[in-house]
mmCIF file of C-alpha atoms and ligand atoms in Angstrom:
data_model
loop_
_atom_site.group_PDB
_atom_site.id
_atom_site.type_symbol
_atom_site.label_atom_id
_atom_site.label_comp_id
_atom_site.label_asym_id
_atom_site.label_seq_id
_atom_site.Cartn_x
_atom_site.Cartn_y
_atom_site.Cartn_z
ATOM 1 C CA MET I 1400 -26.817 -24.112 -11.365
ATOM 2 C CA HIS I 1401 -23.940 -22.885 -9.226
ATOM 3 C CA ILE I 1402 -21.685 -22.497 -12.264
ATOM 4 C CA ASN I 1403 -24.388 -20.653 -14.211
ATOM 5 C CA LEU I 1404 -24.798 -18.234 -11.373
ATOM 6 C CA LEU I 1405 -21.069 -17.560 -11.298
ATOM 7 C CA LEU I 1406 -20.999 -16.996 -15.045
ATOM 8 C CA LEU I 1407 -23.925 -14.637 -14.787
ATOM 9 C CA VAL I 1408 -22.285 -12.654 -12.005
ATOM 10 C CA SER I 1409 -18.924 -12.352 -13.763
ATOM 11 C CA CYS I 1410 -20.771 -11.455 -16.992
ATOM 12 C CA PHE I 1411 -22.542 -8.587 -15.312
ATOM 13 C CA SER I 1412 -19.446 -7.162 -13.719
ATOM 14 C CA PHE I 1413 -17.595 -7.480 -17.013
ATOM 15 C CA VAL I 1414 -20.278 -5.605 -18.928
ATOM 16 C CA PHE I 1415 -20.483 -2.990 -16.207
ATOM 17 C CA SER I 1416 -16.813 -2.112 -16.013
ATOM 18 C CA ASP I 1417 -16.486 -2.517 -19.737
ATOM 19 C CA SER I 1418 -19.084 0.099 -20.644
ATOM 20 C CA CYS I 1419 -17.336 2.647 -18.435
ATOM 21 C CA SER I 1420 -13.879 1.716 -19.788
ATOM 22 C CA ASN I 1421 -15.130 1.741 -23.381
ATOM 23 C CA CYS I 1422 -16.675 5.121 -22.775
ATOM 24 C CA VAL I 1423 -13.555 6.810 -21.377
ATOM 25 C CA ASN I 1424 -11.274 4.981 -23.815
ATOM 26 C CA SER I 1425 -13.229 6.572 -26.647
ATOM 27 C CA GLY I 1426 -12.461 9.999 -25.184
ATOM 28 C CA LYS I 1427 -15.852 10.556 -23.567
ATOM 29 C CA LEU I 1428 -16.886 10.999 -19.953
ATOM 30 C CA TRP I 1429 -18.648 8.443 -17.801
ATOM 31 C CA CYS I 1430 -21.124 9.783 -15.286
ATOM 32 C CA LEU I 1431 -20.775 7.879 -12.042
ATOM 33 C CA GLN I 1432 -24.231 8.779 -10.684
ATOM 34 C CA ASN I 1433 -26.378 7.675 -13.618
ATOM 35 C CA SER I 1434 -24.021 5.367 -15.594
ATOM 36 C CA GLN I 1435 -24.295 7.456 -18.749
ATOM 37 C CA CYS I 1436 -21.618 8.056 -21.343
ATOM 38 C CA GLY I 1437 -21.392 11.506 -22.890
ATOM 39 C CA ASP I 1438 -19.274 14.447 -23.968
ATOM 40 C CA THR I 1439 -18.205 17.436 -21.897
ATOM 41 C CA THR I 1440 -21.729 18.871 -21.947
ATOM 42 C CA LEU I 1441 -22.956 15.879 -19.941
ATOM 43 C CA ALA I 1442 -24.580 17.199 -16.776
ATOM 44 C CA CYS I 1443 -22.962 15.148 -14.058
ATOM 45 C CA ASN I 1444 -21.753 15.512 -10.473
ATOM 46 C CA THR I 1445 -18.827 13.118 -10.795
ATOM 47 C CA SER I 1446 -17.432 12.349 -14.253
ATOM 48 C CA ILE I 1447 -14.938 9.542 -14.717
ATOM 49 C CA THR I 1448 -12.189 10.263 -17.228
ATOM 50 C CA VAL I 1449 -9.738 7.339 -16.887
ATOM 51 C CA PRO I 1450 -10.378 3.564 -16.892
ATOM 52 C CA LEU I 1451 -8.683 3.108 -13.501
ATOM 53 C CA ASN I 1452 -11.517 5.112 -11.955
ATOM 54 C CA CYS I 1453 -14.245 3.025 -13.537
ATOM 55 C CA PRO I 1454 -16.048 1.440 -10.586
ATOM 56 C CA SER I 1455 -14.925 -2.098 -9.810
ATOM 57 C CA PRO I 1456 -14.812 -4.047 -6.546
ATOM 58 C CA PRO I 1457 -11.574 -5.753 -5.446
ATOM 59 C CA GLN I 1458 -11.208 -9.416 -6.354
ATOM 60 C CA TYR I 1459 -10.854 -10.366 -2.692
ATOM 61 C CA GLY I 1460 -13.020 -9.199 0.175
ATOM 62 C CA TYR I 1461 -11.507 -6.776 2.663
ATOM 63 C CA ASP I 1462 -11.218 -8.290 6.142
ATOM 64 C CA ASP I 1463 -10.938 -5.634 8.859
ATOM 65 C CA GLU I 1464 -10.106 -8.183 11.552
ATOM 66 C CA PHE I 1465 -7.209 -9.661 9.552
ATOM 67 C CA MET I 1466 -5.739 -6.207 8.895
ATOM 68 C CA ARG I 1467 -6.176 -5.158 12.517
ATOM 69 C CA SER I 1468 -4.814 -8.267 14.215
ATOM 70 C CA GLU I 1469 -2.107 -9.405 11.765
ATOM 71 C CA ILE I 1470 -1.108 -6.859 9.122
ATOM 72 C CA MET I 1471 -1.079 -3.987 11.659
ATOM 73 C CA VAL I 1472 1.324 -6.005 13.854
ATOM 74 C CA LEU I 1473 3.645 -6.934 10.969
ATOM 75 C CA THR I 1474 3.703 -3.314 9.837
ATOM 76 C CA THR I 1475 4.265 -1.870 13.302
ATOM 77 C CA ALA I 1476 6.976 -4.404 14.143
ATOM 78 C CA ALA I 1477 9.272 -2.621 11.668
ATOM 79 C CA GLN I 1478 9.394 0.253 14.174
ATOM 80 C CA ASN I 1479 11.217 -1.914 16.699
ATOM 81 C CA GLU I 1480 14.894 -2.862 16.340
ATOM 82 C CA ASN I 1481 13.748 -6.328 17.291
ATOM 83 C CA PRO I 1482 10.459 -7.018 15.466
ATOM 84 C CA GLN I 1483 10.235 -10.375 17.273
ATOM 85 C CA LEU I 1484 9.123 -8.507 20.436
ATOM 86 C CA CYS I 1485 5.953 -7.471 18.599
ATOM 87 C CA PHE I 1486 5.390 -11.004 17.291
ATOM 88 C CA ASN I 1487 5.847 -12.519 20.767
ATOM 89 C CA ASN I 1488 3.114 -10.280 22.150
ATOM 90 C CA GLN I 1489 0.668 -10.496 19.244
ATOM 91 C CA ILE I 1490 1.339 -13.352 16.789
ATOM 92 C CA PRO I 1491 3.771 -15.724 18.523
ATOM 93 C CA THR I 1492 4.046 -18.205 15.659
ATOM 94 C CA MET I 1493 5.593 -15.470 13.498
ATOM 95 C CA LYS I 1494 9.384 -15.656 13.543
ATOM 96 C CA LEU I 1495 11.773 -12.906 12.575
ATOM 97 C CA TYR I 1496 14.361 -13.998 10.048
ATOM 98 C CA LYS I 1497 16.506 -10.914 9.496
ATOM 99 C CA VAL I 1498 16.418 -7.125 9.635
ATOM 100 C CA THR I 1499 18.214 -5.162 6.913
ATOM 101 C CA THR I 1500 19.339 -1.625 7.714
ATOM 102 C CA ALA I 1501 20.703 0.351 4.771
ATOM 103 C CA ASN I 1502 22.361 3.732 4.643
ATOM 104 C CA CYS I 1503 19.987 5.477 2.262
ATOM 105 C CA SER I 1504 21.307 9.006 2.776
ATOM 106 C CA THR I 1505 24.104 10.856 1.059
ATOM 107 C CA VAL I 1506 23.900 13.684 3.574
ATOM 108 C CA TYR I 1507 22.795 12.677 7.062
ATOM 109 C CA ASN I 1508 24.209 10.248 9.582
ATOM 110 C CA ASP I 1509 20.860 9.754 11.339
ATOM 111 C CA VAL I 1510 19.002 8.419 8.281
ATOM 112 C CA THR I 1511 18.562 4.732 7.533
ATOM 113 C CA CYS I 1512 16.119 2.659 5.497
ATOM 114 C CA VAL I 1513 14.924 -0.517 7.215
ATOM 115 C CA GLY I 1514 13.113 -3.672 6.198
ATOM 116 C CA TYR I 1515 12.789 -7.161 7.639
ATOM 117 C CA THR I 1516 11.874 -10.703 6.609
ATOM 118 C CA ALA I 1517 9.825 -13.086 8.758
ATOM 119 C CA TYR I 1518 8.017 -16.398 8.390
ATOM 120 C CA ASP I 1519 5.207 -18.316 10.046
ATOM 121 C CA THR I 1520 4.972 -22.082 9.630
ATOM 122 C CA LYS I 1521 1.434 -22.115 11.068
ATOM 123 C CA ARG I 1522 0.066 -19.561 8.622
ATOM 124 C CA LYS I 1523 2.401 -20.802 5.853
ATOM 125 C CA VAL I 1524 3.504 -17.266 5.170
ATOM 126 C CA ILE I 1525 6.688 -15.344 4.511
ATOM 127 C CA SER I 1526 6.367 -11.643 5.249
ATOM 128 C CA ILE I 1527 8.463 -8.642 4.341
ATOM 129 C CA SER I 1528 7.872 -5.221 5.890
ATOM 130 C CA PHE I 1529 9.414 -1.798 5.617
ATOM 131 C CA LYS I 1530 9.808 0.905 8.245
ATOM 132 C CA GLY I 1531 8.454 4.414 7.818
ATOM 133 C CA ALA I 1532 10.572 7.564 7.802
ATOM 134 C CA HIS I 1533 12.001 8.593 11.153
ATOM 135 C CA GLY I 1534 12.898 12.199 11.810
ATOM 136 C CA GLN I 1535 12.830 15.438 9.847
ATOM 137 C CA ASP I 1536 16.177 14.826 8.081
ATOM 138 C CA GLN I 1537 14.836 11.740 6.342
ATOM 139 C CA ILE I 1538 11.554 13.387 5.376
ATOM 140 C CA LYS I 1539 13.410 16.395 3.983
ATOM 141 C CA GLU I 1540 15.986 14.433 1.995
ATOM 142 C CA MET I 1541 13.349 12.077 0.622
ATOM 143 C CA THR I 1542 11.047 14.915 -0.403
ATOM 144 C CA ASP I 1543 13.885 16.877 -2.021
ATOM 145 C CA ASN I 1544 15.074 13.846 -3.975
ATOM 146 C CA CYS I 1545 11.582 12.890 -5.120
ATOM 147 C CA VAL I 1546 10.902 16.412 -6.387
ATOM 148 C CA LYS I 1547 14.339 16.752 -8.003
ATOM 149 C CA TYR I 1548 14.665 13.409 -9.775
ATOM 150 C CA GLY I 1549 11.004 12.606 -10.479
ATOM 151 C CA LEU I 1550 9.935 9.224 -11.832
ATOM 152 C CA GLU I 1551 11.547 6.539 -13.983
ATOM 153 C CA SER I 1552 10.626 3.152 -15.375
ATOM 154 C CA TYR I 1553 12.580 0.243 -13.912
ATOM 155 C CA TYR I 1554 10.643 -2.719 -15.235
ATOM 156 C CA THR I 1555 10.328 -5.114 -18.120
ATOM 157 C CA VAL I 1556 6.770 -6.077 -17.083
ATOM 158 C CA THR I 1557 5.375 -2.529 -17.403
ATOM 159 C CA ASN I 1558 6.423 0.801 -18.863
ATOM 160 C CA GLY I 1559 4.912 2.411 -15.740
ATOM 161 C CA MET I 1560 7.145 4.603 -13.615
ATOM 162 C CA ILE I 1561 7.776 5.204 -9.920
ATOM 163 C CA PHE I 1562 9.762 7.808 -8.007
ATOM 164 C CA LYS I 1563 13.513 7.347 -8.348
ATOM 165 C CA CYS I 1564 13.938 8.313 -4.670
ATOM 166 C CA ILE I 1565 11.754 5.350 -3.656
ATOM 167 C CA GLN I 1566 13.293 2.794 -6.026
ATOM 168 C CA ASP I 1567 16.831 3.823 -4.966
ATOM 169 C CA SER I 1568 16.021 3.411 -1.260
ATOM 170 C CA PHE I 1569 14.293 0.087 -1.860
ATOM 171 C CA MET I 1570 17.289 -1.194 -3.857
ATOM 172 C CA LEU I 1571 19.671 -0.337 -1.013
ATOM 173 C CA ILE I 1572 17.610 -2.510 1.355
ATOM 174 C CA TRP I 1573 17.134 -5.227 -1.281
ATOM 175 C CA ASN I 1574 20.792 -5.490 -2.228
ATOM 176 C CA GLY I 1575 21.849 -4.835 1.355
ATOM 177 C CA GLY I 1576 20.477 -8.192 2.510
ATOM 178 C CA MET I 1577 16.751 -8.527 2.016
ATOM 179 C CA GLN I 1578 17.054 -10.194 -1.376
ATOM 180 C CA ALA I 1579 19.338 -12.933 -0.049
ATOM 181 C CA ASP I 1580 17.124 -13.399 3.027
ATOM 182 C CA LEU I 1581 13.927 -13.690 1.011
ATOM 183 C CA ARG I 1582 15.530 -16.117 -1.461
ATOM 184 C CA TYR I 1583 16.676 -18.265 1.464
ATOM 185 C CA LEU I 1584 13.198 -18.312 3.004
ATOM 186 C CA LYS I 1585 11.604 -19.101 -0.359
ATOM 187 C CA TYR I 1586 14.045 -21.982 -0.840
ATOM 188 C CA LYS I 1587 13.196 -23.298 2.626
ATOM 189 C CA TYR I 1588 9.423 -22.729 2.339
ATOM 190 C CA PRO I 1589 8.673 -22.814 -1.388
ATOM 191 C CA SER I 1590 4.893 -23.176 -1.019
ATOM 192 C CA PHE I 1591 4.377 -20.296 1.417
ATOM 193 C CA GLU I 1592 2.525 -17.140 0.430
ATOM 194 C CA LEU I 1593 4.394 -13.842 0.448
ATOM 195 C CA TRP I 1594 2.948 -10.867 2.311
ATOM 196 C CA VAL I 1595 4.347 -7.410 1.574
ATOM 197 C CA ASN I 1596 3.492 -4.480 3.823
ATOM 198 C CA GLY I 1597 4.511 -1.169 5.351
ATOM 199 C CA HIS I 1598 3.366 2.184 6.695
ATOM 200 C CA SER I 1599 4.255 5.696 5.489
ATOM 201 C CA LEU I 1600 7.616 5.619 3.640
ATOM 202 C CA GLY I 1601 7.525 1.901 4.399
ATOM 203 C CA SER I 1602 4.375 1.554 2.318
ATOM 204 C CA SER I 1603 6.010 3.219 -0.674
ATOM 205 C CA LEU I 1604 8.973 0.859 -0.321
ATOM 206 C CA ALA I 1605 6.532 -2.058 -0.064
ATOM 207 C CA TRP I 1606 4.867 -1.066 -3.350
ATOM 208 C CA ALA I 1607 8.302 -0.821 -4.989
ATOM 209 C CA ALA I 1608 9.204 -4.237 -3.538
ATOM 210 C CA SER I 1609 6.003 -5.886 -4.763
ATOM 211 C CA ALA I 1610 6.642 -4.663 -8.307
ATOM 212 C CA TRP I 1611 10.316 -5.613 -8.270
ATOM 213 C CA ILE I 1612 9.675 -9.131 -6.939
ATOM 214 C CA VAL I 1613 7.232 -9.799 -9.784
ATOM 215 C CA ASN I 1614 9.483 -8.096 -12.307
ATOM 216 C CA ILE I 1615 12.365 -10.470 -11.554
ATOM 217 C CA GLY I 1616 9.997 -13.467 -11.421
ATOM 218 C CA LEU I 1617 10.720 -14.365 -7.786
ATOM 219 C CA TYR I 1618 7.013 -14.738 -6.878
ATOM 220 C CA LYS I 1619 3.820 -14.896 -8.875
ATOM 221 C CA PRO I 1620 1.486 -12.035 -7.966
ATOM 222 C CA ASP I 1621 -1.324 -14.486 -7.158
ATOM 223 C CA ASP I 1622 0.866 -15.933 -4.372
ATOM 224 C CA MET I 1623 1.238 -12.502 -2.778
ATOM 225 C CA LYS I 1624 -0.806 -10.245 -0.515
ATOM 226 C CA VAL I 1625 0.089 -6.570 -0.758
ATOM 227 C CA VAL I 1626 -1.300 -4.388 2.048
ATOM 228 C CA VAL I 1627 0.005 -0.933 2.918
ATOM 229 C CA MET I 1628 -1.130 1.913 5.178
ATOM 230 C CA GLY I 1629 -0.798 5.646 4.649
ATOM 231 C CA SER I 1630 1.195 5.737 1.422
ATOM 232 C CA MET I 1631 1.839 8.797 -0.681
ATOM 233 C CA ARG I 1632 1.355 8.446 -4.434
ATOM 234 C CA ILE I 1633 4.573 7.055 -5.908
ATOM 235 C CA SER I 1634 3.623 6.232 -9.491
ATOM 236 C CA ASP I 1635 2.314 7.380 -12.845
ATOM 237 C CA TYR I 1636 -0.943 6.159 -14.344
ATOM 238 C CA ASN I 1637 0.575 3.185 -16.183
ATOM 239 C CA PHE I 1638 2.263 1.812 -13.078
ATOM 240 C CA ALA I 1639 -0.906 2.290 -10.999
ATOM 241 C CA ALA I 1640 -2.991 0.480 -13.647
ATOM 242 C CA TRP I 1641 -0.428 -2.313 -13.966
ATOM 243 C CA HIS I 1642 -0.129 -2.739 -10.203
ATOM 244 C CA THR I 1643 -3.918 -2.842 -9.866
ATOM 245 C CA GLN I 1644 -4.278 -5.466 -12.598
ATOM 246 C CA THR I 1645 -1.318 -7.537 -11.418
ATOM 247 C CA PHE I 1646 -2.045 -7.957 -7.707
ATOM 248 C CA SER I 1647 -5.451 -9.409 -7.055
ATOM 249 C CA TYR I 1648 -4.911 -9.039 -3.289
ATOM 250 C CA ASN I 1649 -3.946 -5.398 -3.026
ATOM 251 C CA PHE I 1650 -5.197 -2.970 -0.378
ATOM 252 C CA HIS I 1651 -4.159 0.525 0.637
ATOM 253 C CA ILE I 1652 -5.612 1.504 4.005
ATOM 254 C CA LEU I 1653 -6.037 5.224 4.604
ATOM 255 C CA HIS I 1654 -7.015 6.829 7.892
ATOM 256 C CA ARG I 1655 -9.483 9.761 7.837
ATOM 257 C CA SER I 1656 -7.563 12.946 6.885
ATOM 258 C CA ASP I 1657 -4.048 11.456 6.594
ATOM 259 C CA PRO I 1658 -2.179 14.196 4.664
ATOM 260 C CA VAL I 1659 -0.307 11.687 2.452
ATOM 261 C CA ALA I 1660 -3.444 11.487 0.312
ATOM 262 C CA HIS I 1661 -3.401 15.251 -0.284
ATOM 263 C CA THR I 1662 0.121 16.052 -1.468
ATOM 264 C CA PRO I 1663 0.584 17.516 -4.979
ATOM 265 C CA THR I 1664 -0.186 15.046 -7.771
ATOM 266 C CA PHE I 1665 1.969 16.660 -10.441
ATOM 267 C CA VAL I 1666 5.756 16.255 -10.585
ATOM 268 C CA ALA I 1667 7.256 18.988 -12.747
ATOM 269 C CA SER I 1668 10.790 17.578 -13.098
ATOM 270 C CA THR I 1669 9.537 14.647 -15.206
ATOM 271 C CA ASN I 1670 6.124 16.042 -16.158
ATOM 272 C CA THR I 1671 4.294 13.224 -14.416
ATOM 273 C CA THR I 1672 0.817 13.068 -12.919
ATOM 274 C CA LEU I 1673 0.663 10.717 -9.963
ATOM 275 C CA PHE I 1674 -1.971 8.039 -9.344
ATOM 276 C CA TYR I 1675 -2.811 5.546 -6.638
ATOM 277 C CA PRO I 1676 -3.319 1.888 -7.497
ATOM 278 C CA LYS I 1677 -6.517 0.193 -6.305
ATOM 279 C CA THR I 1678 -7.959 -0.704 -3.842
ATOM 280 C CA GLU I 1679 -8.156 2.057 -1.263
ATOM 281 C CA VAL I 1680 -9.951 1.295 1.993
ATOM 282 C CA TRP I 1681 -10.851 4.484 3.815
ATOM 283 C CA TYR I 1682 -11.774 4.824 7.481
ATOM 284 C CA ASN I 1683 -13.369 8.207 8.220
ATOM 285 C CA ASN I 1684 -13.173 7.685 12.011
ATOM 286 C CA TYR I 1685 -10.775 6.480 14.737
ATOM 287 C CA MET I 1686 -10.590 2.998 13.224
ATOM 288 C CA ASN I 1687 -11.842 1.354 16.399
ATOM 289 C CA GLN I 1688 -13.037 -2.229 16.237
ATOM 290 C CA GLY I 1689 -16.453 -2.182 14.572
ATOM 291 C CA ASP I 1690 -16.021 1.261 12.974
ATOM 292 C CA PRO I 1691 -17.297 1.496 9.393
ATOM 293 C CA TYR I 1692 -15.005 1.820 6.381
ATOM 294 C CA GLN I 1693 -15.373 2.335 2.673
ATOM 295 C CA VAL I 1694 -13.856 -0.055 0.112
ATOM 296 C CA CYS I 1695 -13.307 2.385 -2.718
ATOM 297 C CA GLN I 1696 -14.461 1.317 -6.186
ATOM 298 C CA GLU I 1697 -12.453 4.081 -7.859
ATOM 299 C CA ALA I 1698 -8.705 4.733 -7.686
ATOM 300 C CA ASP I 1699 -8.066 8.422 -7.604
ATOM 301 C CA GLY I 1700 -10.212 11.519 -7.540
ATOM 302 C CA PRO I 1701 -12.990 12.939 -5.353
ATOM 303 C CA PHE I 1702 -13.624 9.524 -3.843
ATOM 304 C CA CYS I 1703 -13.084 8.161 -0.319
ATOM 305 C CA SER I 1704 -9.978 9.914 1.133
ATOM 306 C CA GLY I 1705 -10.190 12.326 -1.814
ATOM 307 C CA SER I 1706 -13.460 13.700 -0.438
ATOM 308 C CA VAL I 1707 -11.587 15.299 2.494
ATOM 309 C CA ASP I 1708 -10.850 19.029 2.226
ATOM 310 C CA PRO I 1709 -7.055 19.214 1.599
ATOM 311 C CA LYS I 1710 -6.906 22.169 3.999
ATOM 312 C CA ALA I 1711 -8.432 20.086 6.779
ATOM 313 C CA THR I 1712 -5.834 17.314 6.998
ATOM 314 C CA GLN I 1713 -4.228 16.365 10.318
ATOM 315 C CA TYR I 1714 -0.771 14.831 10.584
ATOM 316 C CA ILE I 1715 -1.878 12.836 13.609
ATOM 317 C CA ASP I 1716 -4.163 10.784 11.345
ATOM 318 C CA HIS I 1717 -0.988 9.578 9.634
ATOM 319 C CA LEU I 1718 0.556 8.225 12.832
ATOM 320 C CA TYR I 1719 -2.507 6.455 14.209
ATOM 321 C CA TYR I 1720 -3.928 3.438 12.430
ATOM 322 C CA PHE I 1721 -6.563 1.145 13.955
ATOM 323 C CA ASN I 1722 -6.558 3.660 16.833
ATOM 324 C CA ILE I 1723 -2.993 2.820 17.820
ATOM 325 C CA ASP I 1724 0.004 5.174 17.846
ATOM 326 C CA LEU I 1725 1.972 3.117 15.375
ATOM 327 C CA PRO I 1726 5.541 4.303 16.204
ATOM 328 C CA GLY I 1727 4.868 4.381 19.959
ATOM 329 C CA TRP I 1728 3.297 0.939 20.095
ATOM 330 C CA GLY I 1729 6.088 -0.448 17.922
ATOM 331 C CA HIS I 1730 8.844 0.973 20.115
ATOM 332 C CA ALA I 1731 7.154 -0.608 23.134
ATOM 333 C CA GLY I 1732 7.064 -4.041 21.434
ATOM 334 C CA CYS I 1733 3.325 -4.061 20.631
ATOM 335 C CA PRO I 1734 1.990 -4.832 24.169
ATOM 336 C CA MET I 1735 -1.414 -6.505 24.505
ATOM 337 C CA ASN I 1736 -2.970 -3.539 26.306
ATOM 338 C CA ILE I 1737 -3.333 -0.929 23.575
ATOM 339 C CA SER I 1738 -5.353 1.628 25.540
ATOM 340 C CA ALA I 1739 -2.297 3.762 26.364
ATOM 341 C CA TYR I 1740 -1.661 4.188 22.602
ATOM 342 C CA ALA I 1741 -5.123 5.429 21.596
ATOM 343 C CA GLN I 1742 -5.527 8.609 19.558
ATOM 344 C CA PRO I 1743 -6.270 11.701 21.692
HETATM 345 C C1 NAG P 515 -25.896 15.863 -7.886
HETATM 346 O O1 NAG P 515 -25.723 16.446 -6.607
HETATM 347 C C2 NAG P 515 -26.858 17.108 -6.132
HETATM 348 C C3 NAG P 515 -26.504 17.814 -4.818
HETATM 349 O O2 NAG P 515 -25.729 16.978 -3.982
HETATM 350 C C4 NAG P 515 -28.000 16.087 -5.959
HETATM 351 O O3 NAG P 515 -29.164 16.738 -5.502
HETATM 352 C C5 NAG P 515 -28.280 15.428 -7.300
HETATM 353 O O4 NAG P 515 -29.245 14.402 -7.148
HETATM 354 C C6 NAG P 515 -27.010 14.821 -7.870
HETATM 355 N N1 NAG P 515 -27.244 14.332 -9.211
HETATM 356 C C7 NAG P 515 -27.011 13.083 -9.552
HETATM 357 C C8 NAG P 515 -27.249 12.729 -10.988
HETATM 358 O O5 NAG P 515 -26.548 12.264 -8.769
HETATM 359 C C1 NAG P 516 25.666 7.350 5.033
HETATM 360 O O1 NAG P 516 26.594 7.707 4.049
HETATM 361 C C2 NAG P 516 26.873 9.123 3.994
HETATM 362 C C3 NAG P 516 27.852 9.354 2.867
HETATM 363 O O2 NAG P 516 27.334 8.902 1.666
HETATM 364 C C4 NAG P 516 27.428 9.599 5.303
HETATM 365 O O3 NAG P 516 27.586 11.008 5.269
HETATM 366 C C5 NAG P 516 26.463 9.218 6.429
HETATM 367 O O4 NAG P 516 27.026 9.552 7.668
HETATM 368 C C6 NAG P 516 26.159 7.740 6.389
HETATM 369 N N1 NAG P 516 25.115 7.454 7.376
HETATM 370 C C7 NAG P 516 25.242 6.465 8.272
HETATM 371 C C8 NAG P 516 24.056 6.267 9.190
HETATM 372 O O5 NAG P 516 26.218 5.748 8.337
HETATM 373 C C1 NAG P 517 3.799 16.951 -20.375
HETATM 374 O O1 NAG P 517 2.786 15.953 -20.472
HETATM 375 C C2 NAG P 517 1.651 16.382 -21.157
HETATM 376 C C3 NAG P 517 0.576 15.315 -21.013
HETATM 377 O O2 NAG P 517 1.094 14.038 -21.229
HETATM 378 C C4 NAG P 517 2.048 16.674 -22.612
HETATM 379 O O3 NAG P 517 0.917 17.117 -23.316
HETATM 380 C C5 NAG P 517 3.134 17.747 -22.622
HETATM 381 O O4 NAG P 517 3.599 17.961 -23.949
HETATM 382 C C6 NAG P 517 4.301 17.345 -21.740
HETATM 383 N N1 NAG P 517 5.256 18.473 -21.628
HETATM 384 C C7 NAG P 517 6.563 18.294 -21.655
HETATM 385 C C8 NAG P 517 7.388 19.538 -21.476
HETATM 386 O O5 NAG P 517 7.092 17.227 -21.830
HETATM 387 C C1 NAG P 518 -4.367 -0.854 30.199
HETATM 388 O O1 NAG P 518 -3.637 0.356 30.215
HETATM 389 C C2 NAG P 518 -4.341 1.432 30.804
HETATM 390 C C3 NAG P 518 -3.542 2.709 30.576
HETATM 391 O O2 NAG P 518 -2.171 2.510 30.744
HETATM 392 C C4 NAG P 518 -4.589 1.134 32.264
HETATM 393 O O3 NAG P 518 -5.269 2.199 32.883
HETATM 394 C C5 NAG P 518 -5.420 -0.133 32.362
HETATM 395 O O4 NAG P 518 -5.550 -0.515 33.712
HETATM 396 C C6 NAG P 518 -4.765 -1.281 31.587
HETATM 397 N N1 NAG P 518 -5.692 -2.405 31.521
HETATM 398 C C7 NAG P 518 -5.346 -3.634 31.854
HETATM 399 C C8 NAG P 518 -6.403 -4.669 31.690
HETATM 400 O O5 NAG P 518 -4.247 -3.914 32.279
#
C-alpha cells in the first residue's frame, strides 16, 4: 500500500513536469496558470519557455530552522579571520580546520579571496564556506573582469559555462590550500557529508566549488548539501540545468529586494544569457523567525525574487539575511544576542 502510494505520487509529478517539458521542448509555450500548451497566440499571464522553468518542487524539503541556526552561522563565520569564534558561540561542536586566503587581484593590495574548511564529528559533516566581497576595489575588479572575459566551460561533466572571473578566483583558493585541506578531512572522515555554502561573492564561489568537486569526482553530489545566500547569476542555461539536476539538495536563499537578483542577464562579451539553478527560496520580509517564505517551483523569470520591480531594489537587503547584519555579526564572532544586528 505504502509503495503503491509512492509510485502513484512519483508518477503524477513525472507526468506533470513532463507535459510542460515536452511542450517547451517542442518549441511551444506552456501556460503556468492553466497548464495548457500552445503557440504564441496562447492567451496567458505567465508563459514558460524553457524546461528549467517548468514547475517542480525540490527533492528535499526546505527547513528554515536548519538554515537559520546552522547554515547562516557557517556562512557568516567566513567574515571573521577566526571562524571558530562563530562556532564557539553558535555551534560549538563545529571545528575549524583551515582558512585559505588567496591573492585574487592583479591590481589591488586590499583584495583577497577567502574560504575555509571545518568539520563536526557530532553532525558527521565537513563544511566549506567562502567569504563575500569586501570593499569597493574587489567589487569593481570582479565586475570588470566578469564583463570583460564572460563565461567559459571548465568541465567534463557538463558543457555548461560559468563566469571566468568566478572560476579563476575559486581556483586560487582551491589550489592555494583548500583542496589539500578538504582531501585531508575526507581521508580522515570518509563517511561525512559535505556542505558547501557562502554569501554574496562567496555564494558564487560556492557554486563553482560544488561543480568542481563533482567534476573531479571528489564527492558524489548526493553526499553534498549546497546552500547559498544572495548570489548573482554566474552561469548559462546548460550549467544551471546541470547543477539543478545534479544536486538534489540545492537551495539559493534570496532576501526580499536583494539587488543581486536584478543585475543584467545578458553578457555581451561571450553572447551568453545567464540563468539561476533551482531551487530559489525567497523571503519577502525581514526573515524573522516564523516569517513566511516561498520555495520557488521555477528557476528564472517573473517568479519569486523576479517579481520585485528592478528599480525598487535595496542594497541593504543584500547585507541582512535572517534579520542579521551578516558582515557585522561575523566580525563580532556571531554573539548569541543578535538584537543589535537587526535590520533598521
Ligand atoms: C491573469 O491575470 C489577471 C489579472 O491579474 C487575472 O484576473 C486572470 O485571472 C489571470 N488569468 C489566468 C489564466 O490566470
Ligand atoms: C596581489 O598581487 C598583485 C600583483 O599581481 C599585487 O599588486 C597585490 O598587491 C597583491 N595583493 C596582496 C594582498 O598581496
Ligand atoms: C548569440 O546567441 C544567439 C542565441 O544563441 C545566436 O542566435 C546568435 O547568432 C549569437 N551571436 C553571436 C555573435 O555569436
Ligand atoms: C541584547 O542586546 C540588546 C542591544 O544591544 C540589549 O539592549 C539587550 O539588553 C540584550 N539582551 C540580553 C538578553 O542581553
